[in-house]
């Protein structure tokens, strides 16, 4: 399948990242060599070093790229002041964004262990930025007397785990469409936090 | 560290499983050879085959052992008829059982992809058995007019993802003790399902 040939770097860069993402998700970071990635892309192993200094940089680029995209797409959403509507929007956004990127989500959780310390801190910081957006919605809802939440930090982690969990069982051929799943999660998340 | 020497099989069996669990969790199944496991245990690579026919069997044994233990420990819990109390007990049980076994939980999610089809079906069946226990509690609560749940199957998956998610951030040195975390999750889970 994989042909060994020269390629233009503007094409090969994305191809290298795609191949690395696919292979890391299938086999795990430790099992995938630079040689395997090169073969998958169809370049000589040596040529890969034109695009990335090493395998760790590739892993970091993938995890960093995933978080950068998540934060950029979110930043482009309209601001919603009503906490109930904002929570619903966050729920739908999270499910939709993550369901579209199963490999990136999978390695973002599974391969954290293989990040070098400074890279880990970097990714952790971006995750905290994202989590802080949900926590701010929950805090606002509490301040306005709309939400009743025992611990907003823990509720943030619980809601994100619940939503990301969709990726472990969702199938496009399943009983429910993604839009229906979003609907059900919106109800559950709202019920979990709203003032009785 | 690892010594290469003969061992009695009643000691070496558990040691092989412990070593495989640790190595699979650290490096991923695909990156760990039978030779690496043997070196970790301190036996010759050939001797490993006295304890397990191959690496796939080892992975399956670990995932199966984890599920068997989960179901056995649960089966030994007293039956609780009140759905609200049963849901609280399930929440506490799930968090406590999983927090104690981070490596087993980690590979149970991450290495599903590396199970051969018949092994995958087997583990999936055991997971369904476990999930069915929570779903039965939710159904009972609905039947008794105590719970209000848009889709009990999805709610089951959402609650389990939320609870297992504790493993991704819990630390014994963290802000909250596990018993406090259990308390907060009990509140959130109850709030998410109870009739308003």
mmCIF file of C-alpha atoms in Angstrom:
data_model
loop_
_atom_site.group_PDB
_atom_site.id
_atom_site.type_symbol
_atom_site.label_atom_id
_atom_site.label_comp_id
_atom_site.label_asym_id
_atom_site.label_seq_id
_atom_site.Cartn_x
_atom_site.Cartn_y
_atom_site.Cartn_z
ATOM 1 C CA UNK A 1 0.000 0.000 0.000
ATOM 2 C CA UNK A 2 2.508 2.585 1.214
ATOM 3 C CA UNK A 3 4.778 3.877 -1.547
ATOM 4 C CA UNK A 4 8.236 5.145 -0.740
ATOM 5 C CA UNK A 5 8.614 8.371 -2.680
ATOM 6 C CA UNK A 6 9.403 12.057 -2.280
ATOM 7 C CA UNK A 7 6.564 14.441 -1.461
ATOM 8 C CA UNK A 8 6.107 18.172 -1.113
ATOM 9 C CA UNK A 9 6.298 19.195 2.522
ATOM 10 C CA UNK A 10 2.992 21.085 2.459
ATOM 11 C CA UNK A 11 1.254 17.820 1.621
ATOM 12 C CA UNK A 12 3.456 15.538 3.663
ATOM 13 C CA UNK A 13 3.179 17.451 6.954
ATOM 14 C CA UNK A 14 -0.572 16.759 7.345
ATOM 15 C CA UNK A 15 -0.065 13.217 6.003
ATOM 16 C CA UNK A 16 2.566 12.535 8.659
ATOM 17 C CA UNK A 17 0.229 13.769 11.397
ATOM 18 C CA UNK A 18 -2.699 11.728 10.044
ATOM 19 C CA UNK A 19 -0.583 8.581 9.812
ATOM 20 C CA UNK A 20 0.862 9.074 13.293
ATOM 21 C CA UNK A 21 -2.604 9.692 14.759
ATOM 22 C CA UNK A 22 -3.992 6.558 13.135
ATOM 23 C CA UNK A 23 -1.060 4.359 14.172
ATOM 24 C CA UNK A 24 -0.840 5.715 17.738
ATOM 25 C CA UNK A 25 -4.584 5.140 18.169
ATOM 26 C CA UNK A 26 -4.403 1.600 16.767
ATOM 27 C CA UNK A 27 -1.197 0.345 18.326
ATOM 28 C CA UNK A 28 -0.195 2.796 21.042
ATOM 29 C CA UNK A 29 2.658 5.295 21.017
ATOM 30 C CA UNK A 30 5.314 2.921 22.358
ATOM 31 C CA UNK A 31 4.663 0.317 19.650
ATOM 32 C CA UNK A 32 4.931 2.759 16.726
ATOM 33 C CA UNK A 33 8.379 3.607 15.387
ATOM 34 C CA UNK A 34 9.297 6.542 13.157
ATOM 35 C CA UNK A 35 10.031 3.893 10.517
ATOM 36 C CA UNK A 36 6.442 2.590 10.723
ATOM 37 C CA UNK A 37 5.059 6.099 10.375
ATOM 38 C CA UNK A 38 7.308 6.749 7.367
ATOM 39 C CA UNK A 39 6.128 3.516 5.724
ATOM 40 C CA UNK A 40 2.490 4.472 6.328
ATOM 41 C CA UNK A 41 3.038 7.883 4.737
ATOM 42 C CA UNK A 42 5.113 6.458 1.909
ATOM 43 C CA UNK A 43 8.384 8.287 2.540
ATOM 44 C CA UNK A 44 11.849 7.137 3.565
ATOM 45 C CA UNK A 45 12.352 7.008 7.334
ATOM 46 C CA UNK A 46 15.020 9.686 7.029
ATOM 47 C CA UNK A 47 12.674 12.030 5.166
ATOM 48 C CA UNK A 48 10.316 12.063 8.146
ATOM 49 C CA UNK A 49 12.829 14.156 10.057
ATOM 50 C CA UNK A 50 12.172 17.008 7.625
ATOM 51 C CA UNK A 51 8.705 17.258 9.169
ATOM 52 C CA UNK A 52 9.269 16.458 12.798
ATOM 53 C CA UNK A 53 12.356 16.259 15.029
ATOM 54 C CA UNK A 54 11.228 13.054 16.772
ATOM 55 C CA UNK A 55 8.302 10.865 17.800
ATOM 56 C CA UNK A 56 7.683 12.770 21.041
ATOM 57 C CA UNK A 57 7.262 15.997 19.046
ATOM 58 C CA UNK A 58 4.739 14.244 16.839
ATOM 59 C CA UNK A 59 2.709 13.046 19.821
ATOM 60 C CA UNK A 60 2.849 16.477 21.421
ATOM 61 C CA UNK A 61 1.831 18.157 18.121
ATOM 62 C CA UNK A 62 -1.194 15.865 17.869
ATOM 63 C CA UNK A 63 -2.364 16.430 21.439
ATOM 64 C CA UNK A 64 -1.591 20.141 21.277
ATOM 65 C CA UNK A 65 -3.295 20.484 17.880
ATOM 66 C CA UNK A 66 -6.404 18.768 19.254
ATOM 67 C CA UNK A 67 -6.596 21.131 22.233
ATOM 68 C CA UNK A 68 -5.794 24.224 20.148
ATOM 69 C CA UNK A 69 -8.591 23.352 17.746
ATOM 70 C CA UNK A 70 -11.010 22.652 20.601
ATOM 71 C CA UNK A 71 -10.274 26.017 22.202
ATOM 72 C CA UNK A 72 -10.319 27.900 18.877
ATOM 73 C CA UNK A 73 -13.655 26.433 17.777
ATOM 74 C CA UNK A 74 -15.124 27.190 21.196
ATOM 75 C CA UNK A 75 -13.795 30.735 21.185
ATOM 76 C CA UNK A 76 -15.643 31.249 17.884
ATOM 77 C CA UNK A 77 -19.022 30.286 19.407
ATOM 78 C CA UNK A 78 -21.375 33.132 20.326
ATOM 79 C CA UNK A 79 -21.304 34.065 24.029
ATOM 80 C CA UNK A 80 -24.445 32.979 25.887
ATOM 81 C CA UNK A 81 -25.195 34.770 29.115
ATOM 82 C CA UNK A 82 -28.043 32.637 30.436
ATOM 83 C CA UNK A 83 -26.345 29.813 32.420
ATOM 84 C CA UNK A 84 -29.028 27.240 31.541
ATOM 85 C CA UNK A 85 -28.711 27.940 27.803
ATOM 86 C CA UNK A 86 -24.912 28.132 28.068
ATOM 87 C CA UNK A 87 -24.788 24.731 29.769
ATOM 88 C CA UNK A 88 -26.955 23.222 27.057
ATOM 89 C CA UNK A 89 -24.747 24.729 24.361
ATOM 90 C CA UNK A 90 -21.591 23.421 26.072
ATOM 91 C CA UNK A 91 -23.101 19.935 26.311
ATOM 92 C CA UNK A 92 -24.031 19.813 22.628
ATOM 93 C CA UNK A 93 -20.719 21.324 21.572
ATOM 94 C CA UNK A 94 -18.636 18.867 23.600
ATOM 95 C CA UNK A 95 -20.468 15.776 22.359
ATOM 96 C CA UNK A 96 -20.399 16.898 18.723
ATOM 97 C CA UNK A 97 -16.765 18.032 18.689
ATOM 98 C CA UNK A 98 -15.485 14.856 20.346
ATOM 99 C CA UNK A 99 -17.690 12.352 18.494
ATOM 100 C CA UNK A 100 -16.130 13.587 15.233
ATOM 101 C CA UNK A 101 -12.563 12.961 16.428
ATOM 102 C CA UNK A 102 -12.479 9.527 18.074
ATOM 103 C CA UNK A 103 -8.780 8.851 17.429
ATOM 104 C CA UNK A 104 -7.634 12.248 18.704
ATOM 105 C CA UNK A 105 -9.801 11.899 21.827
ATOM 106 C CA UNK A 106 -8.566 8.360 22.414
ATOM 107 C CA UNK A 107 -4.879 9.263 22.270
ATOM 108 C CA UNK A 108 -5.510 12.479 24.245
ATOM 109 C CA UNK A 109 -6.492 10.289 27.176
ATOM 110 C CA UNK A 110 -4.405 7.171 26.624
ATOM 111 C CA UNK A 111 -1.104 8.733 25.666
ATOM 112 C CA UNK A 112 -0.872 11.441 28.301
ATOM 113 C CA UNK A 113 1.379 8.950 30.112
ATOM 114 C CA UNK A 114 3.873 9.137 27.246
ATOM 115 C CA UNK A 115 4.246 12.919 27.179
ATOM 116 C CA UNK A 116 7.511 14.275 28.514
ATOM 117 C CA UNK A 117 6.958 16.376 31.662
ATOM 118 C CA UNK A 118 7.000 19.851 30.062
ATOM 119 C CA UNK A 119 4.693 18.660 27.277
ATOM 120 C CA UNK A 120 2.348 17.122 29.828
ATOM 121 C CA UNK A 121 2.181 20.405 31.754
ATOM 122 C CA UNK A 122 1.404 22.258 28.538
ATOM 123 C CA UNK A 123 -1.494 19.958 27.592
ATOM 124 C CA UNK A 124 -2.779 19.906 31.164
ATOM 125 C CA UNK A 125 -2.885 23.710 31.088
ATOM 126 C CA UNK A 126 -4.969 23.737 27.912
ATOM 127 C CA UNK A 127 -7.347 21.183 29.402
ATOM 128 C CA UNK A 128 -7.743 23.332 32.477
ATOM 129 C CA UNK A 129 -8.586 26.306 30.216
ATOM 130 C CA UNK A 130 -11.320 24.263 28.591
ATOM 131 C CA UNK A 131 -12.634 22.874 31.879
ATOM 132 C CA UNK A 132 -12.635 26.413 33.308
ATOM 133 C CA UNK A 133 -15.182 27.414 30.664
ATOM 134 C CA UNK A 134 -17.661 24.838 31.935
ATOM 135 C CA UNK A 135 -16.845 25.616 35.555
ATOM 136 C CA UNK A 136 -17.542 29.321 34.882
ATOM 137 C CA UNK A 137 -20.989 28.430 33.535
ATOM 138 C CA UNK A 138 -21.707 26.345 36.627
ATOM 139 C CA UNK A 139 -20.469 29.123 38.943
ATOM 140 C CA UNK A 140 -22.608 31.681 37.145
ATOM 141 C CA UNK A 141 -25.666 29.446 37.462
ATOM 142 C CA UNK A 142 -24.986 29.072 41.177
ATOM 143 C CA UNK A 143 -24.517 32.836 41.630
ATOM 144 C CA UNK A 144 -27.849 33.429 39.896
ATOM 145 C CA UNK A 145 -29.588 30.871 42.102
ATOM 146 C CA UNK A 146 -30.349 28.602 39.160
ATOM 147 C CA UNK A 147 -27.956 25.750 39.902
ATOM 148 C CA UNK A 148 -27.373 23.764 43.048
ATOM 149 C CA UNK A 149 -23.965 22.101 42.892
ATOM 150 C CA UNK A 150 -22.138 20.481 45.802
ATOM 151 C CA UNK A 151 -18.649 21.110 44.312
ATOM 152 C CA UNK A 152 -18.355 22.971 40.978
ATOM 153 C CA UNK A 153 -14.848 21.693 40.251
ATOM 154 C CA UNK A 154 -15.891 18.057 40.717
ATOM 155 C CA UNK A 155 -19.133 18.676 38.817
ATOM 156 C CA UNK A 156 -17.043 20.003 35.922
ATOM 157 C CA UNK A 157 -14.918 16.861 35.828
ATOM 158 C CA UNK A 158 -17.998 14.640 36.198
ATOM 159 C CA UNK A 159 -19.880 16.332 33.359
ATOM 160 C CA UNK A 160 -16.881 16.250 31.022
ATOM 161 C CA UNK A 161 -16.273 12.547 31.757
ATOM 162 C CA UNK A 162 -19.956 11.812 31.166
ATOM 163 C CA UNK A 163 -19.954 13.642 27.831
ATOM 164 C CA UNK A 164 -16.638 12.273 26.575
ATOM 165 C CA UNK A 165 -17.880 8.809 27.533
ATOM 166 C CA UNK A 166 -20.225 8.960 24.540
ATOM 167 C CA UNK A 167 -17.133 8.215 22.425
ATOM 168 C CA UNK A 168 -16.722 4.785 24.044
ATOM 169 C CA UNK A 169 -20.079 3.477 22.773
ATOM 170 C CA UNK A 170 -21.434 5.836 20.090
ATOM 171 C CA UNK A 171 -21.853 4.349 16.656
ATOM 172 C CA UNK A 172 -23.335 6.078 13.621
ATOM 173 C CA UNK A 173 -25.292 2.847 13.045
ATOM 174 C CA UNK A 174 -26.605 2.723 16.628
ATOM 175 C CA UNK A 175 -30.142 3.033 18.003
ATOM 176 C CA UNK A 176 -29.918 6.805 18.427
ATOM 177 C CA UNK A 177 -28.759 9.634 16.187
ATOM 178 C CA UNK A 178 -26.133 11.940 17.620
ATOM 179 C CA UNK A 179 -28.683 14.763 17.809
ATOM 180 C CA UNK A 180 -30.946 12.541 19.936
ATOM 181 C CA UNK A 181 -28.034 11.618 22.176
ATOM 182 C CA UNK A 182 -27.231 15.319 22.603
ATOM 183 C CA UNK A 183 -30.835 15.926 23.618
ATOM 184 C CA UNK A 184 -30.767 13.209 26.286
ATOM 185 C CA UNK A 185 -27.463 14.431 27.703
ATOM 186 C CA UNK A 186 -28.756 18.016 27.803
ATOM 187 C CA UNK A 187 -31.649 16.824 29.957
ATOM 188 C CA UNK A 188 -29.436 14.767 32.250
ATOM 189 C CA UNK A 189 -26.832 17.492 32.716
ATOM 190 C CA UNK A 190 -29.476 20.129 33.412
ATOM 191 C CA UNK A 191 -31.277 17.844 35.853
ATOM 192 C CA UNK A 192 -27.993 17.097 37.632
ATOM 193 C CA UNK A 193 -27.318 20.749 38.438
ATOM 194 C CA UNK A 194 -30.594 22.676 38.482
ATOM 195 C CA UNK A 195 -31.993 24.089 41.711
ATOM 196 C CA UNK A 196 -34.958 22.044 42.963
ATOM 197 C CA UNK B 1 16.306 -5.697 38.988
ATOM 198 C CA UNK B 2 14.694 -8.708 37.357
ATOM 199 C CA UNK B 3 16.463 -11.962 38.121
ATOM 200 C CA UNK B 4 16.352 -14.831 35.679
ATOM 201 C CA UNK B 5 15.656 -17.904 37.766
ATOM 202 C CA UNK B 6 13.230 -20.767 38.180
ATOM 203 C CA UNK B 7 10.116 -20.193 40.293
ATOM 204 C CA UNK B 8 7.253 -22.267 41.609
ATOM 205 C CA UNK B 9 4.221 -21.930 39.380
ATOM 206 C CA UNK B 10 1.880 -21.048 42.249
ATOM 207 C CA UNK B 11 3.986 -17.952 42.871
ATOM 208 C CA UNK B 12 4.871 -17.227 39.275
ATOM 209 C CA UNK B 13 1.313 -17.233 37.882
ATOM 210 C CA UNK B 14 0.240 -14.166 39.872
ATOM 211 C CA UNK B 15 3.653 -12.565 39.270
ATOM 212 C CA UNK B 16 3.238 -12.988 35.514
ATOM 213 C CA UNK B 17 -0.189 -11.357 35.631
ATOM 214 C CA UNK B 18 1.069 -8.500 37.819
ATOM 215 C CA UNK B 19 4.033 -7.873 35.532
ATOM 216 C CA UNK B 20 1.893 -8.012 32.394
ATOM 217 C CA UNK B 21 -0.678 -5.647 33.910
ATOM 218 C CA UNK B 22 2.015 -3.153 34.899
ATOM 219 C CA UNK B 23 3.799 -3.301 31.532
ATOM 220 C CA UNK B 24 0.600 -3.169 29.442
ATOM 221 C CA UNK B 25 -0.581 -0.155 31.459
ATOM 222 C CA UNK B 26 2.763 1.640 31.122
ATOM 223 C CA UNK B 27 3.664 0.853 27.521
ATOM 224 C CA UNK B 28 0.561 -0.559 25.843
ATOM 225 C CA UNK B 29 -0.093 -4.137 24.775
ATOM 226 C CA UNK B 30 1.502 -3.866 21.328
ATOM 227 C CA UNK B 31 4.809 -2.582 22.731
ATOM 228 C CA UNK B 32 5.221 -5.351 25.311
ATOM 229 C CA UNK B 33 6.746 -8.667 24.211
ATOM 230 C CA UNK B 34 6.583 -11.974 26.062
ATOM 231 C CA UNK B 35 10.342 -11.541 26.481
ATOM 232 C CA UNK B 36 9.840 -8.210 28.302
ATOM 233 C CA UNK B 37 7.248 -9.764 30.602
ATOM 234 C CA UNK B 38 9.581 -12.682 31.348
ATOM 235 C CA UNK B 39 12.430 -10.276 32.161
ATOM 236 C CA UNK B 40 10.130 -8.293 34.487
ATOM 237 C CA UNK B 41 9.099 -11.472 36.318
ATOM 238 C CA UNK B 42 12.642 -12.825 36.378
ATOM 239 C CA UNK B 43 12.117 -16.017 34.393
ATOM 240 C CA UNK B 44 13.411 -17.196 31.027
ATOM 241 C CA UNK B 45 11.177 -16.214 28.110
ATOM 242 C CA UNK B 46 10.520 -19.916 27.421
ATOM 243 C CA UNK B 47 9.377 -20.522 30.996
ATOM 244 C CA UNK B 48 6.567 -17.990 30.570
ATOM 245 C CA UNK B 49 4.774 -20.436 28.310
ATOM 246 C CA UNK B 50 4.243 -22.720 31.317
ATOM 247 C CA UNK B 51 1.851 -20.079 32.641
ATOM 248 C CA UNK B 52 0.191 -18.717 29.561
ATOM 249 C CA UNK B 53 -0.073 -19.907 25.949
ATOM 250 C CA UNK B 54 0.495 -16.426 24.490
ATOM 251 C CA UNK B 55 0.261 -12.673 25.017
ATOM 252 C CA UNK B 56 -3.382 -12.484 23.866
ATOM 253 C CA UNK B 57 -4.342 -15.017 26.546
ATOM 254 C CA UNK B 58 -2.564 -12.912 29.139
ATOM 255 C CA UNK B 59 -4.455 -9.775 28.080
ATOM 256 C CA UNK B 60 -7.735 -11.621 28.042
ATOM 257 C CA UNK B 61 -7.024 -13.155 31.485
ATOM 258 C CA UNK B 62 -6.361 -9.700 32.917
ATOM 259 C CA UNK B 63 -9.507 -8.115 31.465
ATOM 260 C CA UNK B 64 -11.610 -11.160 32.286
ATOM 261 C CA UNK B 65 -10.155 -11.377 35.812
ATOM 262 C CA UNK B 66 -11.005 -7.727 36.379
ATOM 263 C CA UNK B 67 -14.619 -8.194 35.269
ATOM 264 C CA UNK B 68 -15.016 -11.485 37.170
ATOM 265 C CA UNK B 69 -13.802 -9.828 40.346
ATOM 266 C CA UNK B 70 -16.065 -6.816 39.804
ATOM 267 C CA UNK B 71 -19.113 -9.041 39.357
ATOM 268 C CA UNK B 72 -18.176 -11.353 42.228
ATOM 269 C CA UNK B 73 -17.618 -8.515 44.702
ATOM 270 C CA UNK B 74 -20.893 -6.928 43.631
ATOM 271 C CA UNK B 75 -22.778 -10.192 43.920
ATOM 272 C CA UNK B 76 -21.564 -10.398 47.528
ATOM 273 C CA UNK B 77 -23.104 -7.008 48.443
ATOM 274 C CA UNK B 78 -26.408 -7.059 50.326
ATOM 275 C CA UNK B 79 -29.457 -6.533 48.104
ATOM 276 C CA UNK B 80 -31.042 -3.104 48.565
ATOM 277 C CA UNK B 81 -34.641 -2.751 47.479
ATOM 278 C CA UNK B 82 -35.083 1.009 47.777
ATOM 279 C CA UNK B 83 -33.936 2.421 44.400
ATOM 280 C CA UNK B 84 -32.562 5.650 45.920
ATOM 281 C CA UNK B 85 -30.457 3.750 48.447
ATOM 282 C CA UNK B 86 -29.434 1.177 45.814
ATOM 283 C CA UNK B 87 -28.267 3.949 43.475
ATOM 284 C CA UNK B 88 -26.210 5.504 46.241
ATOM 285 C CA UNK B 89 -24.668 2.140 47.082
ATOM 286 C CA UNK B 90 -23.844 1.480 43.411
ATOM 287 C CA UNK B 91 -22.206 4.919 43.107
ATOM 288 C CA UNK B 92 -20.010 4.400 46.172
ATOM 289 C CA UNK B 93 -19.170 0.841 45.171
ATOM 290 C CA UNK B 94 -18.167 1.781 41.625
ATOM 291 C CA UNK B 95 -15.910 4.658 42.662
ATOM 292 C CA UNK B 96 -14.225 2.665 45.418
ATOM 293 C CA UNK B 97 -13.706 -0.514 43.392
ATOM 294 C CA UNK B 98 -12.248 1.311 40.390
ATOM 295 C CA UNK B 99 -10.116 3.844 42.283
ATOM 296 C CA UNK B 100 -8.241 0.916 43.860
ATOM 297 C CA UNK B 101 -7.386 -0.651 40.490
ATOM 298 C CA UNK B 102 -6.158 2.141 38.185
ATOM 299 C CA UNK B 103 -4.010 -0.089 35.963
ATOM 300 C CA UNK B 104 -6.733 -2.696 35.445
ATOM 301 C CA UNK B 105 -9.306 0.008 34.663
ATOM 302 C CA UNK B 106 -6.912 1.750 32.301
ATOM 303 C CA UNK B 107 -6.145 -1.365 30.251
ATOM 304 C CA UNK B 108 -9.795 -2.443 30.374
ATOM 305 C CA UNK B 109 -10.629 0.646 28.328
ATOM 306 C CA UNK B 110 -7.475 1.138 26.330
ATOM 307 C CA UNK B 111 -6.737 -2.430 25.283
ATOM 308 C CA UNK B 112 -10.240 -3.497 24.235
ATOM 309 C CA UNK B 113 -8.965 -2.680 20.729
ATOM 310 C CA UNK B 114 -6.367 -5.444 21.049
ATOM 311 C CA UNK B 115 -8.719 -8.261 22.068
ATOM 312 C CA UNK B 116 -9.382 -10.890 19.442
ATOM 313 C CA UNK B 117 -13.059 -10.894 18.389
ATOM 314 C CA UNK B 118 -14.285 -13.784 20.560
ATOM 315 C CA UNK B 119 -12.449 -12.367 23.577
ATOM 316 C CA UNK B 120 -13.914 -8.937 22.920
ATOM 317 C CA UNK B 121 -17.431 -10.374 22.813
ATOM 318 C CA UNK B 122 -16.810 -12.167 26.094
ATOM 319 C CA UNK B 123 -15.627 -9.024 27.909
ATOM 320 C CA UNK B 124 -18.410 -6.951 26.344
ATOM 321 C CA UNK B 125 -20.930 -9.467 27.702
ATOM 322 C CA UNK B 126 -19.558 -9.151 31.229
ATOM 323 C CA UNK B 127 -19.648 -5.366 30.986
ATOM 324 C CA UNK B 128 -23.260 -5.531 29.889
ATOM 325 C CA UNK B 129 -24.027 -7.712 32.925
ATOM 326 C CA UNK B 130 -22.537 -5.066 35.177
ATOM 327 C CA UNK B 131 -24.258 -2.193 33.377
ATOM 328 C CA UNK B 132 -27.555 -4.091 33.575
ATOM 329 C CA UNK B 133 -27.348 -3.939 37.368
ATOM 330 C CA UNK B 134 -27.330 -0.150 37.316
ATOM 331 C CA UNK B 135 -29.975 -0.035 34.603
ATOM 332 C CA UNK B 136 -32.220 -2.277 36.729
ATOM 333 C CA UNK B 137 -31.924 0.167 39.642
ATOM 334 C CA UNK B 138 -32.848 3.060 37.342
ATOM 335 C CA UNK B 139 -35.782 1.129 35.893
ATOM 336 C CA UNK B 140 -37.039 0.247 39.359
ATOM 337 C CA UNK B 141 -36.807 3.882 40.431
ATOM 338 C CA UNK B 142 -38.806 4.902 37.368
ATOM 339 C CA UNK B 143 -41.425 2.205 37.992
ATOM 340 C CA UNK B 144 -41.819 3.451 41.563
ATOM 341 C CA UNK B 145 -42.197 7.049 40.387
ATOM 342 C CA UNK B 146 -38.978 8.115 42.133
ATOM 343 C CA UNK B 147 -36.763 8.685 39.109
ATOM 344 C CA UNK B 148 -37.336 10.672 35.965
ATOM 345 C CA UNK B 149 -34.956 9.485 33.259
ATOM 346 C CA UNK B 150 -35.188 10.289 29.550
ATOM 347 C CA UNK B 151 -33.404 7.069 28.455
ATOM 348 C CA UNK B 152 -32.321 4.528 31.099
ATOM 349 C CA UNK B 153 -29.782 2.824 28.847
ATOM 350 C CA UNK B 154 -28.045 6.116 28.024
ATOM 351 C CA UNK B 155 -28.314 7.217 31.659
ATOM 352 C CA UNK B 156 -26.546 3.988 32.655
ATOM 353 C CA UNK B 157 -23.669 4.679 30.277
ATOM 354 C CA UNK B 158 -23.503 8.327 31.348
ATOM 355 C CA UNK B 159 -23.388 7.513 35.057
ATOM 356 C CA UNK B 160 -20.742 4.808 34.608
ATOM 357 C CA UNK B 161 -18.571 7.139 32.501
ATOM 358 C CA UNK B 162 -18.956 9.873 35.104
ATOM 359 C CA UNK B 163 -17.956 7.554 37.943
ATOM 360 C CA UNK B 164 -15.065 5.861 36.132
ATOM 361 C CA UNK B 165 -13.839 9.328 35.175
ATOM 362 C CA UNK B 166 -12.759 9.794 38.799
ATOM 363 C CA UNK B 167 -9.796 7.558 37.934
ATOM 364 C CA UNK B 168 -8.453 10.111 35.446
ATOM 365 C CA UNK B 169 -7.896 12.799 38.104
ATOM 366 C CA UNK B 170 -8.146 11.239 41.568
ATOM 367 C CA UNK B 171 -5.016 11.391 43.677
ATOM 368 C CA UNK B 172 -4.667 10.222 47.270
ATOM 369 C CA UNK B 173 -2.817 13.498 47.905
ATOM 370 C CA UNK B 174 -5.552 15.632 46.305
ATOM 371 C CA UNK B 175 -7.902 18.222 47.841
ATOM 372 C CA UNK B 176 -10.614 15.674 48.647
ATOM 373 C CA UNK B 177 -10.603 12.272 50.304
ATOM 374 C CA UNK B 178 -12.187 9.448 48.348
ATOM 375 C CA UNK B 179 -15.053 9.300 50.843
ATOM 376 C CA UNK B 180 -15.772 12.996 50.192
ATOM 377 C CA UNK B 181 -15.652 12.423 46.438
ATOM 378 C CA UNK B 182 -18.116 9.534 46.840
ATOM 379 C CA UNK B 183 -20.435 11.854 48.758
ATOM 380 C CA UNK B 184 -20.366 14.510 46.022
ATOM 381 C CA UNK B 185 -20.992 11.959 43.269
ATOM 382 C CA UNK B 186 -23.877 10.446 45.228
ATOM 383 C CA UNK B 187 -25.508 13.874 45.339
ATOM 384 C CA UNK B 188 -24.907 14.543 41.649
ATOM 385 C CA UNK B 189 -26.131 11.143 40.486
ATOM 386 C CA UNK B 190 -29.252 11.352 42.643
ATOM 387 C CA UNK B 191 -29.978 14.881 41.447
ATOM 388 C CA UNK B 192 -29.543 13.788 37.828
ATOM 389 C CA UNK B 193 -32.262 11.149 38.034
ATOM 390 C CA UNK B 194 -34.692 12.052 40.812
ATOM 391 C CA UNK B 195 -38.251 13.086 40.035
ATOM 392 C CA UNK B 196 -38.736 16.841 40.481
#
